Structure formats: C-alpha cells, structure tokens
CSV table of C-alpha atoms in Angstrom, one decimal:
chain,number,residue,atom,x,y,z
A,1,MET,CA,2.5,13.7,-19.8
A,2,PRO,CA,-1.1,13.6,-18.5
A,3,VAL,CA,-2.0,13.9,-14.9
A,4,TYR,CA,-4.2,11.4,-13.1
A,5,GLU,CA,-5.9,11.7,-10.0
A,6,ILE,CA,-8.4,9.1,-8.2
A,7,ASN,CA,-11.5,10.5,-7.1
A,8,LEU,CA,-12.7,8.9,-4.0
A,9,ALA,CA,-16.0,10.7,-3.5
A,10,MET,CA,-17.5,7.2,-3.0
A,11,LYS,CA,-15.4,4.9,-1.0
A,12,ILE,CA,-14.1,2.1,-2.7
A,13,THR,CA,-14.2,-0.7,-0.3
A,14,ASN,CA,-13.5,-4.6,-0.5
A,15,GLU,CA,-17.2,-5.3,-0.1
A,16,LEU,CA,-18.2,-2.9,-2.9
A,17,LEU,CA,-15.6,-4.5,-5.3
A,18,LYS,CA,-16.8,-7.9,-4.5
A,19,ARG,CA,-20.4,-7.0,-5.1
A,20,HIS,CA,-19.4,-5.2,-8.3
A,21,SER,CA,-17.6,-8.5,-9.4
A,22,LYS,CA,-20.9,-10.4,-8.9
A,23,GLY,CA,-23.1,-7.8,-10.5
A,24,LEU,CA,-24.9,-6.7,-7.4
A,25,CYS,CA,-23.9,-3.0,-7.4
A,26,SER,CA,-26.3,-0.1,-8.0
A,27,GLU,CA,-25.8,2.1,-11.2
A,28,GLU,CA,-23.9,4.7,-9.1
A,29,GLU,CA,-21.9,2.1,-7.5
A,30,ARG,CA,-20.9,0.5,-10.8
A,31,LYS,CA,-19.9,3.7,-12.3
A,32,ALA,CA,-17.6,4.6,-9.4
A,33,VAL,CA,-15.9,1.2,-9.3
A,34,GLU,CA,-15.4,1.1,-13.1
A,35,GLU,CA,-14.1,4.9,-13.1
A,36,TRP,CA,-11.7,3.7,-10.4
A,37,PHE,CA,-10.4,1.0,-12.2
A,38,LYS,CA,-10.2,3.1,-15.6
A,39,LYS,CA,-8.0,5.6,-13.8
A,40,ILE,CA,-5.5,3.0,-12.8
A,41,GLU,CA,-5.6,1.2,-16.1
A,42,ASN,CA,-4.9,4.1,-18.1
A,43,HIS,CA,-1.8,5.4,-16.3
A,44,PRO,CA,1.3,4.7,-18.6
A,45,LYS,CA,3.5,3.7,-15.6
A,46,THR,CA,1.3,1.0,-14.0
A,47,ASP,CA,1.9,-2.6,-14.5
A,48,GLY,CA,-0.8,-2.8,-17.3
A,49,PRO,CA,-4.7,-3.0,-17.3
A,50,ARG,CA,-4.9,-6.7,-16.8
A,51,ALA,CA,-2.1,-6.9,-14.2
A,52,ASN,CA,-3.8,-4.2,-11.9
A,53,LYS,CA,-7.3,-5.7,-12.2
A,54,ASP,CA,-6.0,-9.4,-11.8
A,55,ARG,CA,-4.3,-8.5,-8.7
A,56,ILE,CA,-7.0,-7.1,-6.9
A,57,TRP,CA,-9.4,-9.9,-7.9
A,58,ALA,CA,-6.9,-12.4,-6.8
A,59,LYS,CA,-7.1,-10.8,-3.3
A,60,LEU,CA,-11.0,-10.6,-3.4
A,61,SER,CA,-11.4,-14.2,-4.5
A,62,GLN,CA,-10.1,-15.5,-1.3
A,63,ASP,CA,-13.8,-14.5,0.0
A,64,ASP,CA,-15.1,-17.4,-1.9
A,65,LEU,CA,-12.8,-19.8,-0.4
A,66,PRO,CA,-14.3,-22.5,2.2
A,67,LYS,CA,-14.3,-21.3,5.6
A,68,THR,CA,-11.8,-23.1,7.6
A,69,ARG,CA,-12.0,-22.7,11.3
A,70,ILE,CA,-8.8,-23.0,13.3
A,71,ASN,CA,-9.5,-23.1,17.1
A,72,LEU,CA,-6.4,-21.3,18.7
A,73,ASN,CA,-8.4,-20.5,21.7
A,74,PRO,CA,-11.5,-22.3,23.2
A,75,ARG,CA,-13.1,-19.1,23.9
A,76,LYS,CA,-12.0,-17.3,20.8
A,77,LYS,CA,-12.5,-18.5,17.1
A,78,VAL,CA,-10.4,-17.3,14.4
A,79,THR,CA,-11.2,-18.3,10.6
A,80,PHE,CA,-9.2,-18.3,7.6
A,81,PHE,CA,-11.7,-16.5,6.0
A,82,ASN,CA,-11.6,-13.4,8.3
A,83,THR,CA,-7.9,-13.4,8.2
A,84,MET,CA,-7.8,-13.2,4.4
A,85,THR,CA,-10.6,-10.6,4.2
A,86,ARG,CA,-8.5,-8.3,6.5
A,87,TYR,CA,-5.4,-9.2,4.5
A,88,ALA,CA,-7.1,-8.2,1.3
A,89,ALA,CA,-8.7,-5.1,2.8
A,90,ALA,CA,-5.2,-4.0,4.0
A,91,VAL,CA,-3.6,-4.7,0.6
A,92,LEU,CA,-6.5,-2.7,-1.0
A,93,ILE,CA,-6.2,0.3,1.3
A,94,LEU,CA,-2.4,0.3,0.9
A,95,SER,CA,-2.7,0.0,-2.8
A,96,VAL,CA,-5.0,3.2,-3.0
A,97,PHE,CA,-2.9,4.9,-0.5
A,98,GLY,CA,0.2,4.4,-2.7
A,99,LEU,CA,-1.3,5.3,-6.0
A,100,SER,CA,-2.7,8.5,-4.5
A,101,VAL,CA,0.7,9.3,-3.3
A,102,TYR,CA,2.3,8.2,-6.7
A,103,TYR,CA,-0.2,10.6,-8.7
A,104,VAL,CA,0.4,13.5,-6.4
A,105,PHE,CA,4.2,13.0,-6.6
A,106,ASN,CA,4.0,13.0,-10.4
A,107,SER,CA,1.6,15.7,-10.7
A,108,THR,CA,4.0,17.8,-8.9
A,109,ASN,CA,7.0,16.7,-10.8
A,110,TRP,CA,5.1,17.3,-14.0
A,111,LEU,CA,4.3,20.8,-12.9
A,112,HIS,CA,7.8,21.4,-11.9
A,113,THR,CA,9.3,20.3,-15.2
A,114,ASN,CA,6.6,22.4,-17.3
A,115,ARG,CA,7.5,25.4,-15.1
A,116,GLN,CA,11.1,25.1,-15.8
A,117,ALA,CA,10.5,24.7,-19.4
A,118,ALA,CA,8.4,27.9,-19.3
A,119,LEU,CA,11.3,29.8,-17.5
A,120,TYR,CA,13.9,28.9,-20.3
A,121,HIS,CA,14.0,29.5,-24.1
A,122,THR,CA,16.0,26.8,-26.2
A,123,VAL,CA,17.3,27.5,-29.8
A,124,LYS,CA,19.2,24.6,-31.8
A,125,THR,CA,20.8,24.7,-35.3
A,126,GLN,CA,21.3,21.9,-37.5
A,127,ARG,CA,24.4,20.7,-39.8
A,128,GLY,CA,25.0,23.5,-42.4
A,129,GLU,CA,22.9,26.1,-40.3
A,130,LYS,CA,24.2,29.0,-38.3
A,131,ARG,CA,22.1,31.6,-36.4
A,132,THR,CA,22.4,34.9,-34.5
A,133,LEU,CA,20.6,35.5,-31.3
A,134,SER,CA,19.8,38.8,-29.7
A,135,LEU,CA,19.2,38.4,-25.9
A,136,PRO,CA,17.1,40.4,-23.7
A,137,ASP,CA,20.0,42.3,-22.1
A,138,GLY,CA,21.4,43.5,-25.5
A,139,SER,CA,24.1,40.7,-25.7
A,140,THR,CA,24.4,38.8,-29.0
A,141,ILE,CA,25.2,35.1,-29.5
A,142,ARG,CA,26.4,33.8,-33.0
A,143,MET,CA,25.6,30.0,-33.1
A,144,ASN,CA,27.7,27.7,-35.3
A,145,TYR,CA,26.1,24.4,-36.7
A,146,GLU,CA,24.9,21.7,-34.6
A,147,THR,CA,24.6,24.0,-31.6
A,148,GLN,CA,22.2,24.3,-28.7
A,149,ILE,CA,21.7,27.4,-26.7
A,150,LYS,CA,19.3,27.6,-23.5
A,151,PHE,CA,18.8,30.9,-21.6
A,152,SER,CA,16.3,32.0,-18.8
A,153,LYS,CA,13.7,34.4,-19.9
A,154,PRO,CA,13.9,37.0,-18.5
A,155,PHE,CA,17.3,37.0,-16.7
A,156,GLU,CA,17.4,37.1,-13.1
A,157,ASP,CA,17.9,40.3,-11.2
A,158,ASP,CA,21.2,39.0,-10.0
A,159,GLU,CA,22.8,37.1,-12.9
A,160,ARG,CA,22.2,36.1,-16.7
A,161,LEU,CA,22.4,32.4,-17.2
A,162,VAL,CA,23.1,30.4,-20.4
A,163,TYR,CA,23.5,26.8,-21.1
A,164,LEU,CA,25.8,25.8,-24.2
A,165,ILE,CA,26.1,22.6,-26.3
A,166,GLY,CA,28.3,23.0,-29.4
A,167,GLN,CA,30.1,26.3,-30.6
A,168,ALA,CA,28.9,29.8,-30.2
A,169,HIS,CA,30.5,33.5,-30.2
A,170,PHE,CA,29.3,35.8,-27.4
A,171,ASP,CA,29.3,39.5,-27.5
A,172,VAL,CA,28.1,40.3,-23.9
A,173,ALA,CA,26.6,43.6,-23.0
A,174,ARG,CA,28.3,44.9,-19.9
A,175,ASP,CA,26.3,45.0,-16.5
A,176,GLU,CA,28.4,44.9,-13.4
A,177,THR,CA,25.3,44.3,-11.3
A,178,ARG,CA,24.6,40.8,-13.1
A,179,PRO,CA,27.4,38.8,-14.2
A,180,PHE,CA,26.8,36.8,-17.5
A,181,ILE,CA,27.4,33.1,-16.9
A,182,ILE,CA,27.7,30.3,-19.5
A,183,TYR,CA,27.6,26.7,-18.4
A,184,THR,CA,28.7,23.5,-20.7
A,185,GLU,CA,28.6,20.2,-19.4
A,186,ASP,CA,32.1,20.4,-17.6
A,187,THR,CA,32.8,24.2,-17.3
A,188,LYS,CA,31.5,27.5,-16.1
A,189,THR,CA,32.5,31.1,-17.8
A,190,GLU,CA,31.8,34.2,-16.0
A,191,VAL,CA,32.0,37.9,-17.4
A,192,LEU,CA,30.7,41.2,-17.0
A,193,GLY,CA,30.8,42.4,-20.5
A,194,THR,CA,33.2,41.1,-23.2
A,195,SER,CA,33.5,38.8,-26.2
A,196,PHE,CA,34.8,35.1,-26.6
A,197,ASP,CA,34.1,32.0,-28.3
A,198,ILE,CA,33.2,28.6,-26.7
A,199,ASN,CA,33.3,25.3,-28.5
A,200,THR,CA,32.4,22.0,-26.5
A,201,LYS,CA,34.4,19.2,-28.0
A,202,PRO,CA,33.4,15.9,-26.2
A,203,GLU,CA,36.6,14.0,-26.9
A,204,GLU,CA,39.1,16.9,-26.7
A,205,GLY,CA,37.4,19.2,-23.9
A,206,THR,CA,35.8,22.7,-24.0
A,207,GLU,CA,37.8,25.4,-25.4
A,208,ILE,CA,37.4,29.0,-25.1
A,209,ILE,CA,39.1,32.0,-27.0
A,210,VAL,CA,38.9,35.5,-25.7
A,211,THR,CA,38.5,38.1,-28.5
A,212,SER,CA,38.1,41.2,-26.2
A,213,GLY,CA,38.0,42.0,-22.3
A,214,GLU,CA,38.4,39.6,-19.5
A,215,VAL,CA,37.0,36.2,-18.9
A,216,ALA,CA,37.0,34.1,-15.7
A,217,PHE,CA,37.1,30.2,-16.8
A,218,SER,CA,36.7,27.4,-14.5
A,219,GLU,CA,35.6,23.7,-14.0
A,220,LYS,CA,31.8,23.7,-13.7
A,221,ILE,CA,31.5,21.7,-10.5
A,222,GLN,CA,34.5,22.5,-8.0
A,223,GLY,CA,35.3,26.1,-9.2
A,224,ASP,CA,38.8,25.8,-7.8
A,225,ASN,CA,40.4,25.2,-11.2
A,226,ARG,CA,40.2,28.6,-12.6
A,227,VAL,CA,42.1,30.9,-14.9
A,228,MET,CA,41.7,34.5,-15.9
A,229,LEU,CA,41.9,35.1,-19.5
A,230,ALA,CA,42.6,38.3,-21.7
A,231,VAL,CA,42.5,39.1,-25.5
A,232,ASN,CA,44.1,36.3,-27.7
A,233,ASP,CA,44.2,33.9,-24.8
A,234,ARG,CA,42.9,30.3,-25.2
A,235,ALA,CA,42.2,27.7,-22.8
A,236,VAL,CA,41.0,24.2,-23.0
A,237,PHE,CA,39.5,22.2,-20.3
A,238,ARG,CA,40.7,18.7,-20.6
A,239,PRO,CA,38.8,15.4,-20.0
A,240,ASP,CA,41.5,14.8,-17.1
A,241,LYS,CA,40.2,18.2,-15.6
A,242,SER,CA,43.3,20.1,-16.2
A,243,ILE,CA,43.3,23.7,-17.8
A,244,ALA,CA,45.8,24.4,-20.9
A,245,THR,CA,46.2,27.9,-22.0
A,246,ASP,CA,48.2,29.5,-24.9
A,247,LYS,CA,48.3,32.4,-26.9
A,248,VAL,CA,46.6,32.5,-30.4
A,249,ASP,CA,45.5,34.7,-33.3
A,250,ALA,CA,41.7,34.9,-31.8
A,251,SER,CA,40.3,36.8,-34.9
A,252,ALA,CA,41.5,33.9,-37.1
A,253,LEU,CA,40.3,31.2,-35.1
A,254,THR,CA,36.9,32.6,-34.6
A,255,SER,CA,36.4,33.7,-38.2
A,256,TRP,CA,33.6,31.1,-38.7
A,257,LYS,CA,31.3,33.6,-37.2
A,258,GLU,CA,31.7,36.0,-40.0
A,259,ASN,CA,31.1,32.9,-42.4
A,260,GLN,CA,34.9,33.0,-43.3
A,261,LEU,CA,36.5,29.6,-43.9
A,262,VAL,CA,40.3,29.6,-42.7
A,263,PHE,CA,42.4,26.6,-43.2
A,264,ASP,CA,46.0,27.3,-41.8
A,265,SER,CA,48.0,24.2,-42.7
A,266,TYR,CA,45.1,21.8,-42.5
A,267,THR,CA,45.5,18.3,-43.5
A,268,LEU,CA,42.8,17.2,-45.8
A,269,SER,CA,41.1,15.2,-43.4
A,270,GLU,CA,41.0,18.1,-41.1
A,271,VAL,CA,39.6,20.2,-44.1
A,272,ILE,CA,36.7,17.7,-44.4
A,273,ASP,CA,35.9,17.6,-40.8
A,274,VAL,CA,35.0,21.3,-41.3
A,275,LEU,CA,33.3,21.0,-44.5
A,276,GLU,CA,31.0,18.3,-43.7
A,277,PRO,CA,29.0,19.9,-41.1
A,278,TRP,CA,29.4,23.5,-42.6
A,279,TYR,CA,27.7,22.5,-45.9
A,280,ASP,CA,25.9,19.4,-44.5
A,281,VAL,CA,27.6,17.1,-47.0
A,282,GLN,CA,29.3,13.9,-47.1
A,283,VAL,CA,32.9,13.6,-48.4
A,284,THR,CA,34.5,10.6,-49.7
A,285,VAL,CA,38.2,10.6,-50.8
A,286,LYS,CA,39.1,7.9,-53.4
A,287,ASN,CA,42.8,8.6,-53.2
A,288,THR,CA,43.9,8.2,-49.5
A,289,ASP,CA,47.4,9.5,-50.4
A,290,LEU,CA,45.8,13.1,-50.3
A,291,MET,CA,44.6,12.8,-46.5
A,292,THR,CA,47.7,13.9,-45.3
A,293,ARG,CA,48.6,16.8,-47.8
A,294,ASP,CA,48.3,20.2,-46.0
A,295,PHE,CA,46.1,23.1,-47.4
A,296,LYS,CA,46.3,26.8,-46.7
A,297,LEU,CA,43.3,28.7,-47.8
A,298,SER,CA,40.8,31.6,-46.5
A,299,MET,CA,37.7,32.3,-48.1
A,300,GLU,CA,35.0,34.7,-47.1
A,301,ASN,CA,31.2,33.4,-47.5
A,302,PRO,CA,32.2,30.8,-50.0
A,303,SER,CA,30.0,28.4,-51.7
A,304,LEU,CA,30.8,24.6,-51.6
A,305,GLU,CA,31.6,24.8,-55.3
A,306,ALA,CA,34.2,27.8,-54.9
A,307,VAL,CA,35.7,25.8,-51.9
A,308,MET,CA,36.1,22.5,-53.8
A,309,GLU,CA,37.5,24.3,-56.9
A,310,ALA,CA,40.1,26.1,-54.7
A,311,LEU,CA,41.0,22.9,-52.9
A,312,SER,CA,41.3,20.8,-56.1
A,313,PHE,CA,43.7,23.2,-57.4
A,314,LEU,CA,45.9,23.5,-54.5
A,315,GLY,CA,45.7,19.7,-54.1
A,316,GLU,CA,45.8,18.7,-57.8
A,317,PHE,CA,43.0,16.5,-57.4
A,318,GLU,CA,39.5,15.8,-59.2
A,319,TYR,CA,36.1,16.0,-57.5
A,320,ASP,CA,32.6,15.6,-58.1
A,321,ILE,CA,29.5,17.1,-56.4
A,322,HIS,CA,26.2,15.4,-56.5
A,323,GLU,CA,23.4,16.7,-54.1
A,324,LYS,CA,24.8,16.3,-50.7
A,325,ARG,CA,27.8,13.9,-51.7
A,326,VAL,CA,31.3,15.1,-52.6
A,327,THR,CA,33.9,12.6,-54.0
A,328,ILE,CA,37.3,13.5,-54.3
A,329,TYR,CA,39.7,11.4,-56.8
C-alpha cells in the first residue's frame, strides 16, 4: 500500500483556496493548491476525488452569499458572512489535521505490517504437493498437501515459533534453552526436541500424534486445558474446547510423510477424501452402492494408476482416468 503525506510547506488557507477557485493565484500558489488536492484525491481510502473537492468548495462558496447583517448588540455587529467564513476555516483546519493524522497512522501501520512480513517466512503447498523444509535450528518439517507454515527468521533467542495451517510432521532439533512452539488457530504445542504430526481439521478439531519424545499440547488462548503426550499418544482438541486422547499406531497414521498410502478398513468415501487432494484429482462414483464398502491397502510411493488398479481389484469395479478426473463405475 503506498504511503501518502501532505506537504504543507505553503499554508493552505481559506483565502488561498478561494483565490485559486477564481484563478487569482500566483503560479507558485496554484501549484501548491493543486498538489494538495492531488494528494487527497489519490488516496485509496478517501470518499473519492469529486467528493473531497466538492465538500471543500461547498464550504468556500458561502463566501459569495449576500452579507446579511444581524444586529445582536447595538454596539457589536455580527454578519452571517463572518460566521460562515470562520466555520469554513475551522472545518478546513480540522480536515487538514484529520488527514495528516490519518496518513501518519497508516504510514506507521504500513511500516509495522511490512516489518512483520520481513520477520517471517511463509511456505505453502497446493493440492497434490508435498514439501520438506529445513529450519535454521536444524529441525525438519514435512508438509502435506494444502498446508501453510510460517516461521520467524531468524528464531528468537528464547523461543522458536512456527504457525501451522493444514498437516505437517515435525522433527525438532533439541534445544533446552529455546522451546519449539507451534501455534494453530486454536492450539499450542510446545516441545524441546521430539517428533510428532499435527493436522488441523476445521470441522473435527486439531489432531496431534507423537512419534518420539514428549509433547505439551494445550488450548491456544487459556493454556489451562493441557495434556502431556508420549510416543503413540494421540490427542484431538475438539470444537467444544475439550481434549480427547487415545493410543494409536503412530507410524501407520503418519505414513503419509514417507509418501506411503495406508487404508485400514477405509470406506470408499474415506479413500476418495484422501485420493483427491493427494493426486489433485476429482473422483466421481457412478455406482453409489460402492461408497460404504471397506478397503484395506498399503502402498509405498504409488502412482494414481497403481492405486486405482489395486482398489478396482479389491472392490470389483471398473474405472476410467481422464486428465484430472477419475470415474468409478
């Protein structure tokens, strides 16, 4: 966003604006007034070029009204002309002051936003894409499809901060003087050095599965709702702000990081939920009776064709692949 400032090297007064409207300004005065208007008109958050200029001219036009004298005191005469002139001048001064404050505030906000952007590095993956990040402290992050990671650069002296949307597996280099902290929209995960998988699911909650070491997992805001997790522990922070835990086979549930597909009694509907973003395809099922059929399958680094061939054998169905569309009959 561009930053605008008003240069008031020449004082923009009520009289100067009036003379400008009648073409009575000197060349220097004309340029000063037009530059002043230009800076107001070009700012993206004003009411618009005509609205700003018309508002000022409307105030100044009161100078041309007939001078109607109102005798409030025999020894003191007050004119409508003088009242409106003072009013227009006051409005003009307040407008200039308000715009100056607005521009200074937005300049500060713009600098703060860009300074924050300079302090953080953001990486995103798309459908069908996985990526591995190596962080400055020696930690490694494996990102699944449709995931965003943001981390401070460099890490602070007292902590290592990472922000996550999506699914990623973390192998954290141990540093007891600087905890490694991952924030999602609703949770906080804090470790010193371990490995674990985090998956943010908007409708189901945020899930964490520990593959080595110990992890502190808690609600992001309060932090009171907190659990300690060890190897093969899974915790889910639910939309109702409760945390559910259980024991799982961590290596099987995090096999995606090794590009290994594992379907353990998945319905065809659940299989499709994995395949579509994994391969960036759209799957259509013509025979809806197949949707509830269970599939057990494990394949390492498989192509879409290989997966569909195996599924069709197990489910006894026909399929067709055309570009990014898969049709099951």
